[in-house]
Amino acid sequence: MNAKGDANRSVRMTKRRLSDALIALLAQKPVREITVRELTTLAKVSRGTFYFHYTDIYDLLAQIEQDQLEGLDALMGAILPSLQSQTPPDALHTLFVYLNENEALCGALMGPNGDAAFVMRIREMLEKRVIGHFVEPGQETARQCYLTSFAVNGCVGSIVAWLQNGRAQTPEEMSAMTWDAVRAIRAAASEKEA
């Protein structure tokens, strides 16, 4: 039986080649300077095939970004319940392993040629998830919001710096440093609230 759509192996491979080509081009220049012609040439896919799957390059980029956001959101579901733990949760280590193994993708999306709005959406999603873990929507204090924003911006900034500086530290080292920072901010928030 022949599968249709994304379930079809050929379609998945074509979309993968297009995604890989876009990531390779983003490493060289901003998305606004990338043409469909150069993208499809690099991916070895016809322009018609590209337009069968995507309306334009921004549509392809949006789908890549959405996949990354969904993966990060799933990891947050495993990280947040561990905030009282002294050791970094496995999910945080998994995040840094993923970032390390997918450096080209993550570096392109969060690097100088990436979409600044994507990084902002990451921050917003993380802040919402963290605050929502502790209090009902609309019940958060200004202090909780500021400390959460500080923690999230620090974590995202550390990830971007790590990716841009060649990932000299191991995923284990990065998850430990990140966990220490998050727990320190969590302790500061708890002290004032108590």
GROMACS .gro file of C-alpha atoms in nm, residues 103-177:
model
   75
  103GLU     CA    1   2.455   2.239   1.523
  104ALA     CA    2   2.403   2.341   1.160
  105LEU     CA    3   2.025   2.358   1.199
  106CYS     CA    4   2.023   2.524   1.542
  107GLY     CA    5   2.311   2.757   1.459
  108ALA     CA    6   2.139   2.871   1.140
  109LEU     CA    7   1.803   2.928   1.308
  110MET     CA    8   1.949   3.112   1.608
  111GLY     CA    9   2.254   3.267   1.443
  112PRO     CA   10   2.309   3.605   1.278
  113ASN     CA   11   2.121   3.504   0.960
  114GLY     CA   12   1.837   3.339   1.149
  115ASP     CA   13   1.495   3.480   1.218
  116ALA     CA   14   1.505   3.709   1.524
  117ALA     CA   15   1.130   3.657   1.560
  118PHE     CA   16   1.193   3.283   1.601
  119VAL     CA   17   1.428   3.342   1.895
  120MET     CA   18   1.164   3.574   2.044
  121ARG     CA   19   0.898   3.302   2.004
  122ILE     CA   20   1.129   3.058   2.185
  123ARG     CA   21   1.167   3.304   2.471
  124GLU     CA   22   0.794   3.373   2.489
  125MET     CA   23   0.705   3.004   2.486
  126LEU     CA   24   0.961   2.928   2.758
  127GLU     CA   25   0.845   3.215   2.978
  128LYS     CA   26   0.482   3.109   2.944
  129ARG     CA   27   0.564   2.745   3.024
  130VAL     CA   28   0.778   2.834   3.328
  131ILE     CA   29   0.530   3.083   3.477
  132GLY     CA   30   0.242   2.844   3.403
  133HIS     CA   31   0.421   2.569   3.592
  134PHE     CA   32   0.412   2.772   3.914
  135VAL     CA   33   0.095   2.982   3.904
  136GLU     CA   34  -0.238   3.004   3.723
  137PRO     CA   35  -0.244   3.244   3.425
  138GLY     CA   36  -0.306   3.597   3.546
  139GLN     CA   37  -0.192   3.517   3.904
  140GLU     CA   38   0.181   3.578   3.853
  141THR     CA   39   0.356   3.860   4.036
  142ALA     CA   40   0.580   4.117   3.870
  143ARG     CA   41   0.877   3.963   4.052
  144GLN     CA   42   0.798   3.617   3.914
  145CYS     CA   43   0.766   3.758   3.564
  146TYR     CA   44   1.095   3.949   3.579
  147LEU     CA   45   1.292   3.663   3.731
  148THR     CA   46   1.146   3.420   3.477
  149SER     CA   47   1.233   3.658   3.194
  150PHE     CA   48   1.585   3.693   3.332
  151ALA     CA   49   1.628   3.316   3.356
  152VAL     CA   50   1.486   3.245   3.010
  153ASN     CA   51   1.687   3.519   2.840
  154GLY     CA   52   2.000   3.396   3.015
  155CYS     CA   53   1.940   3.036   2.908
  156VAL     CA   54   1.863   3.128   2.548
  157GLY     CA   55   2.160   3.367   2.539
  158SER     CA   56   2.389   3.095   2.671
  159ILE     CA   57   2.267   2.854   2.405
  160VAL     CA   58   2.321   3.107   2.126
  161ALA     CA   59   2.670   3.193   2.256
  162TRP     CA   60   2.758   2.824   2.287
  163LEU     CA   61   2.647   2.755   1.930
  164GLN     CA   62   2.827   3.060   1.790
  165ASN     CA   63   3.148   2.991   1.982
  166GLY     CA   64   3.200   2.641   1.848
  167ARG     CA   65   3.044   2.437   2.130
  168ALA     CA   66   3.371   2.407   2.324
  169GLN     CA   67   3.190   2.279   2.634
  170THR     CA   68   3.027   1.938   2.632
  171PRO     CA   69   2.649   1.897   2.651
  172GLU     CA   70   2.703   1.768   3.005
  173GLU     CA   71   2.892   2.083   3.107
  174MET     CA   72   2.633   2.309   2.946
  175SER     CA   73   2.339   2.133   3.108
  176ALA     CA   74   2.512   2.152   3.449
  177MET     CA   75   2.589   2.525   3.413
   0.00000   0.00000   0.00000
